[in-house]
JSON list of C-alpha atoms in Angstrom, two decimals:
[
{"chain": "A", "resi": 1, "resn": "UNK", "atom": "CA", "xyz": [81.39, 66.02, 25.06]},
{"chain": "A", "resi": 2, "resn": "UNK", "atom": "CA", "xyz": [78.95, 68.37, 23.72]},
{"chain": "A", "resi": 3, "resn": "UNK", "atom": "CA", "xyz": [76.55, 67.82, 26.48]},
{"chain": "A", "resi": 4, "resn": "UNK", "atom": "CA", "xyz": [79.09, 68.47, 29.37]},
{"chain": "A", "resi": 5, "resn": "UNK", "atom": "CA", "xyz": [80.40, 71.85, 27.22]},
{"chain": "A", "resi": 6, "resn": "UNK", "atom": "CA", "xyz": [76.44, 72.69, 27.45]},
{"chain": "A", "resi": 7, "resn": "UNK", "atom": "CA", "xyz": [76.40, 71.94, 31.31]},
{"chain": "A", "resi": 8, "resn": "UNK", "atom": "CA", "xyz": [79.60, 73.82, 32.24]},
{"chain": "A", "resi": 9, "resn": "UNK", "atom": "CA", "xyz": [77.98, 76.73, 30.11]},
{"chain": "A", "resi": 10, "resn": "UNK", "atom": "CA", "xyz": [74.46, 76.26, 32.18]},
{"chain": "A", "resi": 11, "resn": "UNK", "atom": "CA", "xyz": [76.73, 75.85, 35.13]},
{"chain": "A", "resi": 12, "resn": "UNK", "atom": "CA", "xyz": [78.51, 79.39, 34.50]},
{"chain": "A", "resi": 13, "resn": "UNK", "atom": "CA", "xyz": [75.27, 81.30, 33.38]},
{"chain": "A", "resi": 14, "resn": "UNK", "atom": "CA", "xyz": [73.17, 80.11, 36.23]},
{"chain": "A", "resi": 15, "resn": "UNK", "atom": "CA", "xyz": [76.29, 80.98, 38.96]},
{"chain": "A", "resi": 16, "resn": "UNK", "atom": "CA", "xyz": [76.61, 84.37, 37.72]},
{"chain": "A", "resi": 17, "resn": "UNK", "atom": "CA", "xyz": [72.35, 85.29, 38.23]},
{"chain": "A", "resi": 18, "resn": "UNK", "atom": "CA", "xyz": [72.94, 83.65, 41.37]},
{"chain": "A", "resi": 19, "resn": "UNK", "atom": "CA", "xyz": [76.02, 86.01, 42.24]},
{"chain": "A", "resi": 20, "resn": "UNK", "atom": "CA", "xyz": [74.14, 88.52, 40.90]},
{"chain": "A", "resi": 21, "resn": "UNK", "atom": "CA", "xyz": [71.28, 87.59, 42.60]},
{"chain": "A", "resi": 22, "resn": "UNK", "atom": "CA", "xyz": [73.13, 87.38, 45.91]},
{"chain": "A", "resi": 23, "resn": "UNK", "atom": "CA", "xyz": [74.93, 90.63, 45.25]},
{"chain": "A", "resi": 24, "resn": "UNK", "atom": "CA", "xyz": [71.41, 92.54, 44.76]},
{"chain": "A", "resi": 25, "resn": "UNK", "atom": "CA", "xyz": [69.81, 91.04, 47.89]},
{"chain": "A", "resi": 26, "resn": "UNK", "atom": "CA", "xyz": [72.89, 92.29, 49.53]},
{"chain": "A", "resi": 27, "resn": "UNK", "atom": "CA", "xyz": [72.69, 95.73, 48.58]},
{"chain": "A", "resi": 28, "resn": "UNK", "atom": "CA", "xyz": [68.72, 95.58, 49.31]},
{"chain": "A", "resi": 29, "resn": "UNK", "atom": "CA", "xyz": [69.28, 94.00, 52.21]},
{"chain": "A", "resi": 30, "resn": "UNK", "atom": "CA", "xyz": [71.85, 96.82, 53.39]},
{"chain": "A", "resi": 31, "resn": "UNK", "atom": "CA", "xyz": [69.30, 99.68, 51.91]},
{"chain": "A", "resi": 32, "resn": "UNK", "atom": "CA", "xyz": [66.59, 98.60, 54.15]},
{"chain": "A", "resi": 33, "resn": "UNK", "atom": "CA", "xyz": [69.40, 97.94, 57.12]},
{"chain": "A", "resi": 34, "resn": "UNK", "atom": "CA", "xyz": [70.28, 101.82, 56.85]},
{"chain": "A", "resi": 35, "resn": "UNK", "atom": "CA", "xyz": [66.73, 103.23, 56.37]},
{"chain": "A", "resi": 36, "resn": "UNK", "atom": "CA", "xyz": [65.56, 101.33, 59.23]},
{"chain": "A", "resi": 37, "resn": "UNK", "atom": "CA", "xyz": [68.41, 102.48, 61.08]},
{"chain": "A", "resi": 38, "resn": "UNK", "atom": "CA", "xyz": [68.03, 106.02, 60.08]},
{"chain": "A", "resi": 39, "resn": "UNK", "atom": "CA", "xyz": [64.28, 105.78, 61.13]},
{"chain": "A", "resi": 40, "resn": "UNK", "atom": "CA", "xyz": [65.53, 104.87, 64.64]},
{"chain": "A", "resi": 41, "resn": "UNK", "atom": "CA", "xyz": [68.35, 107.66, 64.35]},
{"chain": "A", "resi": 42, "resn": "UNK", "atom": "CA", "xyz": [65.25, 110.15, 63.43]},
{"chain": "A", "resi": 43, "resn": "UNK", "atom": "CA", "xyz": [62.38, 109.43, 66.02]},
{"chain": "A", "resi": 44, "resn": "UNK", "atom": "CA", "xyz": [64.75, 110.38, 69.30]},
{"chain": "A", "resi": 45, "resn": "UNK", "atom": "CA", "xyz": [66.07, 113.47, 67.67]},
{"chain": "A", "resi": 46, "resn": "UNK", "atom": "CA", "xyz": [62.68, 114.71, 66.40]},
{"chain": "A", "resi": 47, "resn": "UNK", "atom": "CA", "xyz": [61.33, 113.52, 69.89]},
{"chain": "A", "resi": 48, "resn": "UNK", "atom": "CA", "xyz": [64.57, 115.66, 71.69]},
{"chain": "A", "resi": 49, "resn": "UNK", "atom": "CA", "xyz": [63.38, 118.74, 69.40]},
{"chain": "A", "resi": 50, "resn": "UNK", "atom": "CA", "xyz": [59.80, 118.33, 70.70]},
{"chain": "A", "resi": 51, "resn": "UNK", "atom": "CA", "xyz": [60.88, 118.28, 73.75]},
{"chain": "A", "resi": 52, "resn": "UNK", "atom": "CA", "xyz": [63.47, 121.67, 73.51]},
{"chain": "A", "resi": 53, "resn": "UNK", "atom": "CA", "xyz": [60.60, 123.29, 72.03]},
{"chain": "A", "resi": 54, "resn": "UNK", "atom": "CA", "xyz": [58.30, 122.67, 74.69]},
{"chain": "A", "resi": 55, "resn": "UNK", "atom": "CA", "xyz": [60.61, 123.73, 77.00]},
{"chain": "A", "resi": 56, "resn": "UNK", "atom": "CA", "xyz": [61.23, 126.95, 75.51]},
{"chain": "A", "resi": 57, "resn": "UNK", "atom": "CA", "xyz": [57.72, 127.38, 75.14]},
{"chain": "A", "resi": 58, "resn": "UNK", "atom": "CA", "xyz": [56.82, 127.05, 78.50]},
{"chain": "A", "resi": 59, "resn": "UNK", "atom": "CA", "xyz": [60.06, 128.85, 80.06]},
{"chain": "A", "resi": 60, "resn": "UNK", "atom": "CA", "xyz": [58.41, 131.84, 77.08]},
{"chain": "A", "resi": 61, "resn": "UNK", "atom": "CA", "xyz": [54.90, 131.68, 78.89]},
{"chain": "A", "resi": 62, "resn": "UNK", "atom": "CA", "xyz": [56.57, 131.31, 82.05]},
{"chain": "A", "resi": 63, "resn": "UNK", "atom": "CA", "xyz": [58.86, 134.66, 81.44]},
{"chain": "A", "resi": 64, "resn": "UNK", "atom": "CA", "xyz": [55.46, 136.40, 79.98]},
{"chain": "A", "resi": 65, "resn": "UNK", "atom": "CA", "xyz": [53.58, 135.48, 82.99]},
{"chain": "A", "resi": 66, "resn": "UNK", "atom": "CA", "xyz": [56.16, 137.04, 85.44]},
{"chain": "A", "resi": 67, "resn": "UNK", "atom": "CA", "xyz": [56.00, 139.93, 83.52]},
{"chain": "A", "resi": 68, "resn": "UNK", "atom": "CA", "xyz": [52.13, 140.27, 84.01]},
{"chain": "A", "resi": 69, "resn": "UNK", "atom": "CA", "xyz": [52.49, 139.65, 87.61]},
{"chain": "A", "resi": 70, "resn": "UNK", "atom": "CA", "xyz": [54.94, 142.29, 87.77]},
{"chain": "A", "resi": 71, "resn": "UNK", "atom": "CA", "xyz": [57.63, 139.44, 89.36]},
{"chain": "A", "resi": 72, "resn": "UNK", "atom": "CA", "xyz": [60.15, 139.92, 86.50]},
{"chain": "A", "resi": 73, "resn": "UNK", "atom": "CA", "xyz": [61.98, 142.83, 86.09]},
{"chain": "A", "resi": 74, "resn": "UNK", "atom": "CA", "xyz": [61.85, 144.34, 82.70]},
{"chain": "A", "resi": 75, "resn": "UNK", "atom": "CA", "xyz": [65.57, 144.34, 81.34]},
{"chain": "A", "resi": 76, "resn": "UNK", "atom": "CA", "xyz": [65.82, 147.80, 79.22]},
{"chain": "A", "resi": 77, "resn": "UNK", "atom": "CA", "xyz": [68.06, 147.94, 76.78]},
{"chain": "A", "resi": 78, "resn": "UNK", "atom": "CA", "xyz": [71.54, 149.88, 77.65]},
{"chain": "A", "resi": 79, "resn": "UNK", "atom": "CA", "xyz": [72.28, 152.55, 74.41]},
{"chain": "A", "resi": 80, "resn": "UNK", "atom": "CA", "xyz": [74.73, 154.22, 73.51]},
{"chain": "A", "resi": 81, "resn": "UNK", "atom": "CA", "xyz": [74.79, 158.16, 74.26]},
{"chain": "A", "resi": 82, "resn": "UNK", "atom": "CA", "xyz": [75.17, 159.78, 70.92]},
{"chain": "A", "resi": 83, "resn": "UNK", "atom": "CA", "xyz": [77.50, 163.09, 70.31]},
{"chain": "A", "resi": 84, "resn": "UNK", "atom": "CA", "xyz": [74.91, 165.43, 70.43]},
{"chain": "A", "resi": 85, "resn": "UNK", "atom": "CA", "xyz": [73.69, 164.03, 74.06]},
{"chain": "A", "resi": 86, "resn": "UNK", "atom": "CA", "xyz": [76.89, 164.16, 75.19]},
{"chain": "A", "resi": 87, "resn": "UNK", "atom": "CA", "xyz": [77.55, 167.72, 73.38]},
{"chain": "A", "resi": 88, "resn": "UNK", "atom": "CA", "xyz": [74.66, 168.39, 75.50]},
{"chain": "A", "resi": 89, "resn": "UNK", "atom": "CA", "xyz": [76.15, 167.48, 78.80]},
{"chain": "A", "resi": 90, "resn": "UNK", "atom": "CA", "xyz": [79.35, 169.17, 78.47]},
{"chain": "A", "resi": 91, "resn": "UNK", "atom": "CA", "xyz": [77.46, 172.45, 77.49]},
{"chain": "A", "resi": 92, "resn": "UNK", "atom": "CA", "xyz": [75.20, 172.24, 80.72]},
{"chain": "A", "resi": 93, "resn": "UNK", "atom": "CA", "xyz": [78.13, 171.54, 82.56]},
{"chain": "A", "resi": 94, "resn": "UNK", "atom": "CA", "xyz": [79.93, 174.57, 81.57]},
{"chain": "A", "resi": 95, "resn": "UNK", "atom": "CA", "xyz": [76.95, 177.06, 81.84]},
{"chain": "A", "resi": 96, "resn": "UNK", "atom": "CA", "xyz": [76.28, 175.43, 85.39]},
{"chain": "A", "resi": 97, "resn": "UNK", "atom": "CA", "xyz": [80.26, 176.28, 86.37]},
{"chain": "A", "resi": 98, "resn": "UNK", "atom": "CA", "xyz": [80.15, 179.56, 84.70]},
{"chain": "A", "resi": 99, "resn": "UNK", "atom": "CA", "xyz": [76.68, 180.87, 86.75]},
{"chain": "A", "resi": 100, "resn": "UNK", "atom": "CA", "xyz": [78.25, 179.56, 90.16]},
{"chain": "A", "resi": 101, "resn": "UNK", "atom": "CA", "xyz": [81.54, 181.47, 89.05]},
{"chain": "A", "resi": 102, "resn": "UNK", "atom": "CA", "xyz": [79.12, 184.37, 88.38]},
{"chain": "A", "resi": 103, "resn": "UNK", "atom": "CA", "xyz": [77.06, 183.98, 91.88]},
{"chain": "A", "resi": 104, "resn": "UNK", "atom": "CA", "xyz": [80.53, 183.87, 93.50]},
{"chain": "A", "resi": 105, "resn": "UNK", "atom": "CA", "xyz": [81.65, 187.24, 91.69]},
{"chain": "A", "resi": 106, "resn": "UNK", "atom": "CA", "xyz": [78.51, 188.98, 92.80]},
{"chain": "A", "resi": 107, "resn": "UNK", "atom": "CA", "xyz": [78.49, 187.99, 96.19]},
{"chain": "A", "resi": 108, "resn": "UNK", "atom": "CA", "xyz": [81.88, 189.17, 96.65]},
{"chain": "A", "resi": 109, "resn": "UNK", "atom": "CA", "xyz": [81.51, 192.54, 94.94]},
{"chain": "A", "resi": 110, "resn": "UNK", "atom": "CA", "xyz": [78.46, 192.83, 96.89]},
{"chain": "A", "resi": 111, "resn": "UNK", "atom": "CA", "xyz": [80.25, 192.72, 99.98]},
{"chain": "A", "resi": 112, "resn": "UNK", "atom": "CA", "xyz": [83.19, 195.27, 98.64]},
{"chain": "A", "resi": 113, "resn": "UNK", "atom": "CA", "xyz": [80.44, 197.68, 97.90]},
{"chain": "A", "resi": 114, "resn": "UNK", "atom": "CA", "xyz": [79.01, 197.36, 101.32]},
{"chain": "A", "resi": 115, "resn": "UNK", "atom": "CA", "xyz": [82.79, 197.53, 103.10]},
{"chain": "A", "resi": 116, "resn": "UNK", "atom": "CA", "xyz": [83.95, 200.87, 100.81]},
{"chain": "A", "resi": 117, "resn": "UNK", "atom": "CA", "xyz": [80.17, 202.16, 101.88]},
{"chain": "A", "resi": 118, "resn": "UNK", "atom": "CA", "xyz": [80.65, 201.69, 105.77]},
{"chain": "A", "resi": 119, "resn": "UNK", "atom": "CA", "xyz": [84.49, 203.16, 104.98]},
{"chain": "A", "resi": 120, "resn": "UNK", "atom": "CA", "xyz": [83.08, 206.15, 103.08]},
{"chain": "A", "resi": 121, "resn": "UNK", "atom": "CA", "xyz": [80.73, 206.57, 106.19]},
{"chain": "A", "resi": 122, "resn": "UNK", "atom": "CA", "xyz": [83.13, 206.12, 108.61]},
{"chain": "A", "resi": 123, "resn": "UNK", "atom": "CA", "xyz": [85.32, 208.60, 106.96]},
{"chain": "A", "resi": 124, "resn": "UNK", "atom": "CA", "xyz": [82.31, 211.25, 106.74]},
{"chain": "A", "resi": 125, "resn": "UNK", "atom": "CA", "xyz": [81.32, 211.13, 110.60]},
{"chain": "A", "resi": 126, "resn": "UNK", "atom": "CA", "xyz": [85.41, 211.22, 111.77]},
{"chain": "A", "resi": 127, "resn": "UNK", "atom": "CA", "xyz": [85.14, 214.42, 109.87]},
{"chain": "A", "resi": 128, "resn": "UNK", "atom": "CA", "xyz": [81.61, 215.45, 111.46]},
{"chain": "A", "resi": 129, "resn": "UNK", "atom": "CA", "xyz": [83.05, 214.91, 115.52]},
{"chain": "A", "resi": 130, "resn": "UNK", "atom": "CA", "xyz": [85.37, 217.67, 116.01]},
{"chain": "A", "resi": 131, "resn": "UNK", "atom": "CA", "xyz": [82.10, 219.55, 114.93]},
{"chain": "A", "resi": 132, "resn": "UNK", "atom": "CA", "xyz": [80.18, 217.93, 117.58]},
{"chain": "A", "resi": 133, "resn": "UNK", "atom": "CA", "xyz": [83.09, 218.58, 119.97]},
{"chain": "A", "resi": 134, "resn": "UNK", "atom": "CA", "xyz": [83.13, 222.33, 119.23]},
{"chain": "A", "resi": 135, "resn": "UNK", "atom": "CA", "xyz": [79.20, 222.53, 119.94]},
{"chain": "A", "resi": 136, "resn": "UNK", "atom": "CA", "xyz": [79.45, 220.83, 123.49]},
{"chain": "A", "resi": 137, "resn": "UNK", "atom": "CA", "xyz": [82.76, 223.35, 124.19]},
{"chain": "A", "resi": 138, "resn": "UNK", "atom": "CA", "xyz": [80.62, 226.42, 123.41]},
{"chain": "A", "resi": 139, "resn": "UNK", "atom": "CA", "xyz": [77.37, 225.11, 124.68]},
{"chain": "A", "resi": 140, "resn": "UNK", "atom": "CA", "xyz": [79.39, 224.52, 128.23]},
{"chain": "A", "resi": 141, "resn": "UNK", "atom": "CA", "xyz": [80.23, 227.65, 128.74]},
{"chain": "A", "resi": 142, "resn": "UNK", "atom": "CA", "xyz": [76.50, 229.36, 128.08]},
{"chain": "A", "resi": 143, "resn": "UNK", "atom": "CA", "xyz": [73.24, 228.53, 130.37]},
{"chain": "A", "resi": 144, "resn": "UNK", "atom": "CA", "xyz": [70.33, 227.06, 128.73]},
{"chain": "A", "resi": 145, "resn": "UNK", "atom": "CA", "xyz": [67.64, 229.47, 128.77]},
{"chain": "A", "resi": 146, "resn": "UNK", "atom": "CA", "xyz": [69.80, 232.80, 128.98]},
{"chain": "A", "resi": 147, "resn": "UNK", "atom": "CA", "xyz": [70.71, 233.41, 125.71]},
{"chain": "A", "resi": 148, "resn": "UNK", "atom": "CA", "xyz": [68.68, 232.90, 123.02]},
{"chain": "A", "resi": 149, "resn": "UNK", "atom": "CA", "xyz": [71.11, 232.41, 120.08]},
{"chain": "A", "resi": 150, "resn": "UNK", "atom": "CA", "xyz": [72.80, 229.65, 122.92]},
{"chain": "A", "resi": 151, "resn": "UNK", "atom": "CA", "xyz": [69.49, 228.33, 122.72]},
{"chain": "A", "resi": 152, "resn": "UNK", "atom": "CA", "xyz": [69.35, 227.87, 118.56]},
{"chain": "A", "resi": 153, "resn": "UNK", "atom": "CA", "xyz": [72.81, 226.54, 118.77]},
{"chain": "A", "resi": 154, "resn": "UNK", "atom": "CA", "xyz": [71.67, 223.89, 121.49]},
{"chain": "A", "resi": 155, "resn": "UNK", "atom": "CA", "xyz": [68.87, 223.27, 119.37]},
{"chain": "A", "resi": 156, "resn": "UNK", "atom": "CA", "xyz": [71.15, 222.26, 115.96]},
{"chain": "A", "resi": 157, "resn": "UNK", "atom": "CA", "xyz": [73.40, 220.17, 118.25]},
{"chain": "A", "resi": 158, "resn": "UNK", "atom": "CA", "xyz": [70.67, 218.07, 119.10]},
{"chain": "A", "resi": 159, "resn": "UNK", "atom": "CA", "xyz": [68.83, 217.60, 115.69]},
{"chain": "A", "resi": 160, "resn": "UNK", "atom": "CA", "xyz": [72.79, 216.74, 114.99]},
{"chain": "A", "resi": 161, "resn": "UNK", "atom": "CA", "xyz": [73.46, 214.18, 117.69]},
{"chain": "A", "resi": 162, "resn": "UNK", "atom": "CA", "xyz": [69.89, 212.86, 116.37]},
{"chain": "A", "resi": 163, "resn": "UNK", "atom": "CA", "xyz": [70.61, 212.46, 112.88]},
{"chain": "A", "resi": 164, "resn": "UNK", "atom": "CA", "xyz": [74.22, 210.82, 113.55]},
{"chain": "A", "resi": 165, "resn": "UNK", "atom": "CA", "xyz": [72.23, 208.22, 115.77]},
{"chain": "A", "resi": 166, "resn": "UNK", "atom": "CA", "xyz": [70.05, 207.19, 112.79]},
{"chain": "A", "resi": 167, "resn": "UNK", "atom": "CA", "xyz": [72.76, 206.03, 110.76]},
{"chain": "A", "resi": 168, "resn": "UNK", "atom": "CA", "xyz": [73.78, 204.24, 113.95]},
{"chain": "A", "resi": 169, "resn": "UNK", "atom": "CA", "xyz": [76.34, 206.70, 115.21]},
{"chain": "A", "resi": 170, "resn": "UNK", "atom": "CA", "xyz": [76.32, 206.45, 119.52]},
{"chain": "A", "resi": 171, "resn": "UNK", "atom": "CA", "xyz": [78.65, 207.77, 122.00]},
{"chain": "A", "resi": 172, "resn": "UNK", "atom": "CA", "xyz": [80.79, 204.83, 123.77]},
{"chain": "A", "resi": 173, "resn": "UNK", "atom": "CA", "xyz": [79.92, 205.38, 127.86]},
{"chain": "A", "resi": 174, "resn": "UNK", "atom": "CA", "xyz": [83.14, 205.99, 129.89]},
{"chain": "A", "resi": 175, "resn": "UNK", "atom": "CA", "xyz": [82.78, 207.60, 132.86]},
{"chain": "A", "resi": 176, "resn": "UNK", "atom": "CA", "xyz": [82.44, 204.81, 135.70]},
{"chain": "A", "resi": 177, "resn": "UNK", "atom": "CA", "xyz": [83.42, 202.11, 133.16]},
{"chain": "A", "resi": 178, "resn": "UNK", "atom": "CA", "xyz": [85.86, 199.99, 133.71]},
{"chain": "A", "resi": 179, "resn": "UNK", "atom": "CA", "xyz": [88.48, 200.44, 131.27]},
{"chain": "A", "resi": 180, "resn": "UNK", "atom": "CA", "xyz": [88.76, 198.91, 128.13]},
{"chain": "A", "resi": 181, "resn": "UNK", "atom": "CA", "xyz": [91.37, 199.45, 125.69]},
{"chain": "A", "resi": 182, "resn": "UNK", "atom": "CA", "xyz": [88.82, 198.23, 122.83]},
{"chain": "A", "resi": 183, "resn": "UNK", "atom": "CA", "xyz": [87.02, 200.95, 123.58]},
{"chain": "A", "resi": 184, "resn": "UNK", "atom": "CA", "xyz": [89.06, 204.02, 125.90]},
{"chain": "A", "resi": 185, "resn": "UNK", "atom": "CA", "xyz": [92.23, 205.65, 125.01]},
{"chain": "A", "resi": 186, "resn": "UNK", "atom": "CA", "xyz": [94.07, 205.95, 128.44]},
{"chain": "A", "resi": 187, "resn": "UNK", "atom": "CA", "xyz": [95.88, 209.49, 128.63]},
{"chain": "A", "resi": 188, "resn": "UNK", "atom": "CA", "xyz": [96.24, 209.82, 132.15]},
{"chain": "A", "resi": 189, "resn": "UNK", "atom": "CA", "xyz": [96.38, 207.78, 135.61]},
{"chain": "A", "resi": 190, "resn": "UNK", "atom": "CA", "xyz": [95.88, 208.73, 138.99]},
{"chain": "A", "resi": 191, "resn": "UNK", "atom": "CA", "xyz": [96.16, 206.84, 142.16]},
{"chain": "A", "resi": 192, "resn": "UNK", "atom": "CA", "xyz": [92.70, 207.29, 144.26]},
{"chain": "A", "resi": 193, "resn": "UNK", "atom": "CA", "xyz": [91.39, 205.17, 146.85]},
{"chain": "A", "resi": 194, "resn": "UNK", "atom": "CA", "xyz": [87.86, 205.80, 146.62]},
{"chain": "A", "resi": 195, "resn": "UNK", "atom": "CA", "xyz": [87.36, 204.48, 143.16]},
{"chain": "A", "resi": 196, "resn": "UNK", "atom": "CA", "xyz": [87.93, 200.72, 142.06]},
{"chain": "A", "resi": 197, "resn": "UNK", "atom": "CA", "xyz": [91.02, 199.79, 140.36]},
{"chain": "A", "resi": 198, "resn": "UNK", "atom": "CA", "xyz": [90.92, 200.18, 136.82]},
{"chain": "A", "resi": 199, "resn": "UNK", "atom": "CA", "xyz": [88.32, 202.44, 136.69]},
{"chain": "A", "resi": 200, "resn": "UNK", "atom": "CA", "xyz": [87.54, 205.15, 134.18]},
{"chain": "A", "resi": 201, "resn": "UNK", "atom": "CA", "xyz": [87.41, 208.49, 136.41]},
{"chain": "A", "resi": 202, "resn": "UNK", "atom": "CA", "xyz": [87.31, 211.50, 133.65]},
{"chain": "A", "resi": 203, "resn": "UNK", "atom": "CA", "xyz": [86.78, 211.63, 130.13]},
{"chain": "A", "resi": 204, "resn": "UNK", "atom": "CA", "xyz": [88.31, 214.38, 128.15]},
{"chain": "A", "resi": 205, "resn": "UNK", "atom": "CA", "xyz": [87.48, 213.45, 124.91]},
{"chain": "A", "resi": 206, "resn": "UNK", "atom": "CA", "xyz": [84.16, 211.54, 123.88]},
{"chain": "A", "resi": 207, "resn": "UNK", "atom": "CA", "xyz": [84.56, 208.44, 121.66]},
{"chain": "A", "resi": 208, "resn": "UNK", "atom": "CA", "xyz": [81.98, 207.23, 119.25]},
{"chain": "A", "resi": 209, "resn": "UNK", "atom": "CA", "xyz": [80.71, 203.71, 118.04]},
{"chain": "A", "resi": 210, "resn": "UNK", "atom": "CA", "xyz": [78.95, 203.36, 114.30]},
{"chain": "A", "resi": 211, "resn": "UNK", "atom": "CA", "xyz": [77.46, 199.85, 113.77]},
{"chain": "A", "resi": 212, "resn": "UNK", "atom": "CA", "xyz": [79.36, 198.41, 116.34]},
{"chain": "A", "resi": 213, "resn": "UNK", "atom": "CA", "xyz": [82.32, 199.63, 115.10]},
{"chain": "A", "resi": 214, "resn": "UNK", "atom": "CA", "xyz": [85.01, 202.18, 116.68]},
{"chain": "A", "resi": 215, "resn": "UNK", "atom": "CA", "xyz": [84.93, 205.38, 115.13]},
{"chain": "A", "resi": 216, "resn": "UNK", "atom": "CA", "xyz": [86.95, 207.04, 117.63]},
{"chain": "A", "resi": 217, "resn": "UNK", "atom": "CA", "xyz": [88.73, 206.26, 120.85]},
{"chain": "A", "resi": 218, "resn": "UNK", "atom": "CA", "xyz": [87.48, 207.72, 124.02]},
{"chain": "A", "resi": 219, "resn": "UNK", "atom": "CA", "xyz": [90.51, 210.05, 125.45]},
{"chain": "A", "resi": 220, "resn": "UNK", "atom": "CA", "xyz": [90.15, 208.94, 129.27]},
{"chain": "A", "resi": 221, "resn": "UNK", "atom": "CA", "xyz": [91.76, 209.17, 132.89]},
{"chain": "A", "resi": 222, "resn": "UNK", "atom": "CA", "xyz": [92.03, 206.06, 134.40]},
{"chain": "A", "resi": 223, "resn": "UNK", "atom": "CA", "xyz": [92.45, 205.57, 138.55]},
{"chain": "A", "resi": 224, "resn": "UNK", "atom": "CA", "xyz": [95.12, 202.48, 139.32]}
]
């Protein structure tokens, strides 16, 4: 009896090292299972990363290359206007509106100026005419040569006439003209066969141009 007690006890001892054997080779076993698996799980993902990097290396020294060459473009870097740029902008803008405004302005008032000049001047040499009118009434009715105050009077209508035509006062020709009503003042018609129809046959009152404008009317007979 007391040696089967001591086997069953050898029996138990010995089966629990060998569990505990079995369980420890297990566990090693499974240890060396998942390193060596890990190992495998490592060498394609450092060899994937080897790759990448060479790839992004040479796309790198491709992309520097181009540059060199002058084949790539270099990409500049959009920013963002600040406040005082764009402070700047809208201040240029304004001065630029407010000098063509101010170009406008002049132009125009130059051009009022020059219109209230020629009026001023027109208004001057209607007022000089009847003058001129009065010296080629009197001057009519004296010879040249006979008297010699007629002769001084002849001689201020002249530097007259003379002066008016240098600030580009001229006498409008009538006499022989056909008639224009831009131009002739039509006071009187007669019926003759010998001149043209339409025809300006006397001129009682002289008309005058200044600058190409009408100053006054020529007063005219016209033949129908």
């Amino acid at each position: 009896m007391i040696i089967e007690i001591k086997e069953m006890k050898f029996v138990a001892e010995n089966k629990e090292k060998m569990e505990e054997f079995s369980t420890e080779e297990a566990v090693k076993e499974a240890v060396e299972n998942a390193e060596a698996m890990a190992e495998e799980n490592t060498k394609p993902s450092e060899e994937a990363s080897a790759e990448t990097a060479n790839e992004s290396s040479e796309e790198s020294s491709k992309e520097e290359k181009e540059e060199k060459e002058g084949k790539k473009p270099f990409k500049k870097k959009e920013k963002k206007k600040d406040k005082r740029d764009e402070q700047i902008e809208q201040l240029t803008d304004r001065v630029t509106r407010q000098m063509a405004e101010f170009e406008n302005f002049r132009r125009r008032t130059d051009q009022e100026k020059a219109q209230m000049f020629g009026n001023g001047q027109k208004a001057i040499v209607e007022k000089i005419l009847p003058v001129v009118d009065n010296f080629e009434r009197g001057l009519a009715t004296v010879e040249e040569g006979a008297d010699p105050f007629a002769d001084g009077m002849l001689m201020i209508y002249k530097q007259l006439l003379t002066t008016l035509e240098e600030i580009g006062v001229k006498p409008i020709e009538a006499v022989g003209q056909e008639f224009n009503p831009d131009f002739h003042n039509a006071v009187m018609h007669v019926e003759d066969e010998e001149v043209g129809e339409n025809i300006v046959v006397e001129e009682f009152q002289k008309g005058y141009m200044m600058n190409d404008t009408v100053v006054r009317h020529s007063m005219v007979k016209v033949a129908n």
